[in-house]
mmCIF file of C-alpha atoms in Angstrom:
data_model
loop_
_atom_site.group_PDB
_atom_site.id
_atom_site.type_symbol
_atom_site.label_atom_id
_atom_site.label_comp_id
_atom_site.label_asym_id
_atom_site.label_seq_id
_atom_site.Cartn_x
_atom_site.Cartn_y
_atom_site.Cartn_z
ATOM 1 C CA UNK A 1 13.955 26.600 7.557
ATOM 2 C CA UNK A 2 10.424 25.287 8.136
ATOM 3 C CA UNK A 3 9.580 21.686 8.972
ATOM 4 C CA UNK A 4 8.079 21.271 5.488
ATOM 5 C CA UNK A 5 11.158 22.641 3.753
ATOM 6 C CA UNK A 6 13.479 20.409 5.795
ATOM 7 C CA UNK A 7 11.407 17.301 5.056
ATOM 8 C CA UNK A 8 11.341 18.051 1.325
ATOM 9 C CA UNK A 9 15.097 18.790 1.316
ATOM 10 C CA UNK A 10 15.801 15.397 2.950
ATOM 11 C CA UNK A 11 13.541 13.628 0.465
ATOM 12 C CA UNK A 12 15.129 15.429 -2.473
ATOM 13 C CA UNK A 13 18.615 14.446 -1.285
ATOM 14 C CA UNK A 14 17.559 10.803 -0.923
ATOM 15 C CA UNK A 15 15.956 10.840 -4.372
ATOM 16 C CA UNK A 16 19.168 12.279 -5.856
ATOM 17 C CA UNK A 17 21.096 9.453 -4.183
ATOM 18 C CA UNK A 18 18.816 7.028 -6.035
ATOM 19 C CA UNK A 19 19.422 8.749 -9.378
ATOM 20 C CA UNK A 20 16.302 10.936 -9.503
ATOM 21 C CA UNK A 21 18.061 14.263 -10.038
ATOM 22 C CA UNK A 22 15.410 16.283 -11.877
ATOM 23 C CA UNK A 23 13.033 16.793 -8.937
ATOM 24 C CA UNK A 24 12.377 20.414 -8.049
ATOM 25 C CA UNK A 25 10.386 22.399 -5.498
ATOM 26 C CA UNK A 26 7.121 23.911 -6.650
ATOM 27 C CA UNK A 27 6.118 27.289 -5.273
ATOM 28 C CA UNK A 28 5.878 26.495 -1.579
ATOM 29 C CA UNK A 29 8.132 24.866 0.996
ATOM 30 C CA UNK A 30 6.321 21.547 1.008
ATOM 31 C CA UNK A 31 5.873 20.393 -2.598
ATOM 32 C CA UNK A 32 8.318 18.527 -4.817
ATOM 33 C CA UNK A 33 7.632 17.770 -8.486
ATOM 34 C CA UNK A 34 9.390 14.572 -9.478
ATOM 35 C CA UNK A 35 8.094 14.038 -13.013
ATOM 36 C CA UNK A 36 4.950 14.322 -15.154
ATOM 37 C CA UNK A 37 2.134 14.422 -12.615
ATOM 38 C CA UNK A 38 4.236 12.726 -9.916
ATOM 39 C CA UNK A 39 4.232 15.157 -7.006
ATOM 40 C CA UNK A 40 5.208 14.748 -3.346
ATOM 41 C CA UNK A 41 3.932 17.000 -0.562
ATOM 42 C CA UNK A 42 4.846 17.039 3.101
ATOM 43 C CA UNK A 43 1.889 17.644 5.391
ATOM 44 C CA UNK A 44 0.823 16.579 8.889
ATOM 45 C CA UNK A 45 3.949 14.467 9.423
ATOM 46 C CA UNK A 46 3.502 12.457 6.216
ATOM 47 C CA UNK A 47 4.951 12.514 2.745
ATOM 48 C CA UNK A 48 1.905 12.398 0.496
ATOM 49 C CA UNK A 49 2.692 11.546 -3.095
ATOM 50 C CA UNK A 50 0.293 11.593 -5.935
ATOM 51 C CA UNK A 51 0.274 10.594 -9.561
ATOM 52 C CA UNK A 52 -2.945 11.543 -11.285
ATOM 53 C CA UNK A 53 -5.774 10.088 -9.224
ATOM 54 C CA UNK A 54 -3.538 7.650 -7.325
ATOM 55 C CA UNK A 55 -2.571 8.905 -3.869
ATOM 56 C CA UNK A 56 -0.126 7.361 -1.409
ATOM 57 C CA UNK A 57 1.395 8.408 1.878
ATOM 58 C CA UNK A 58 4.537 7.557 3.791
ATOM 59 C CA UNK A 59 5.698 8.438 7.305
ATOM 60 C CA UNK A 60 7.581 11.712 7.455
ATOM 61 C CA UNK A 61 10.186 10.139 9.714
ATOM 62 C CA UNK A 62 11.337 7.869 6.854
ATOM 63 C CA UNK A 63 12.396 10.028 3.888
ATOM 64 C CA UNK A 64 14.668 7.270 2.557
ATOM 65 C CA UNK A 65 11.802 4.758 2.420
ATOM 66 C CA UNK A 66 9.566 7.281 0.692
ATOM 67 C CA UNK A 67 12.355 8.100 -1.767
ATOM 68 C CA UNK A 68 12.700 4.401 -2.632
ATOM 69 C CA UNK A 69 8.972 4.101 -3.376
ATOM 70 C CA UNK A 70 8.843 7.326 -5.387
ATOM 71 C CA UNK A 71 12.039 6.459 -7.289
ATOM 72 C CA UNK A 72 10.592 3.058 -8.175
ATOM 73 C CA UNK A 73 7.471 4.685 -9.623
ATOM 74 C CA UNK A 74 9.590 7.296 -11.402
ATOM 75 C CA UNK A 75 11.554 4.467 -13.043
ATOM 76 C CA UNK A 76 8.329 2.815 -14.191
ATOM 77 C CA UNK A 77 7.121 6.084 -15.695
ATOM 78 C CA UNK A 78 10.467 6.688 -17.418
ATOM 79 C CA UNK A 79 10.280 3.243 -18.987
ATOM 80 C CA UNK A 80 6.961 4.135 -20.634
ATOM 81 C CA UNK A 81 7.149 7.863 -21.448
ATOM 82 C CA UNK A 82 3.943 9.189 -23.013
ATOM 83 C CA UNK A 83 4.459 9.842 -26.722
ATOM 84 C CA UNK A 84 3.198 13.405 -26.383
ATOM 85 C CA UNK A 85 5.653 14.395 -23.631
ATOM 86 C CA UNK A 86 8.744 15.393 -25.642
ATOM 87 C CA UNK A 87 6.805 17.447 -28.148
ATOM 88 C CA UNK A 88 4.808 19.216 -25.432
ATOM 89 C CA UNK A 89 7.934 20.025 -23.419
ATOM 90 C CA UNK A 90 9.648 21.499 -26.488
ATOM 91 C CA UNK A 91 6.657 23.590 -27.523
ATOM 92 C CA UNK A 92 5.926 24.943 -24.028
ATOM 93 C CA UNK A 93 9.450 25.389 -22.695
ATOM 94 C CA UNK A 94 11.803 25.221 -25.624
ATOM 95 C CA UNK A 95 15.037 23.260 -25.639
ATOM 96 C CA UNK A 96 16.137 24.861 -22.363
ATOM 97 C CA UNK A 97 13.821 22.544 -20.400
ATOM 98 C CA UNK A 98 16.118 19.591 -21.024
ATOM 99 C CA UNK A 99 15.195 16.667 -18.792
ATOM 100 C CA UNK A 100 13.037 18.636 -16.364
ATOM 101 C CA UNK A 101 9.426 17.479 -16.170
#
């Protein structure tokens, strides 16, 4: 397992421990999609998370701390879900998509 894959696996486990269970890996070993536009990448020893134009980074040696920050933002986004999200998810993915972003 690559360094990127290990870092993302640790972050994903910590996020799941905080109740963020819908995160999934996107295409490569180092990218995790948490929710609409909220994506975390591991690169150069840092977790780099982005939501739209806003970019943050967190030390790669602290996946739990990064998970706390990302989970907090995820909770804020969940509290104010865009009105278009449910309809778009149903039309693009069908009912099978469930809670996945």
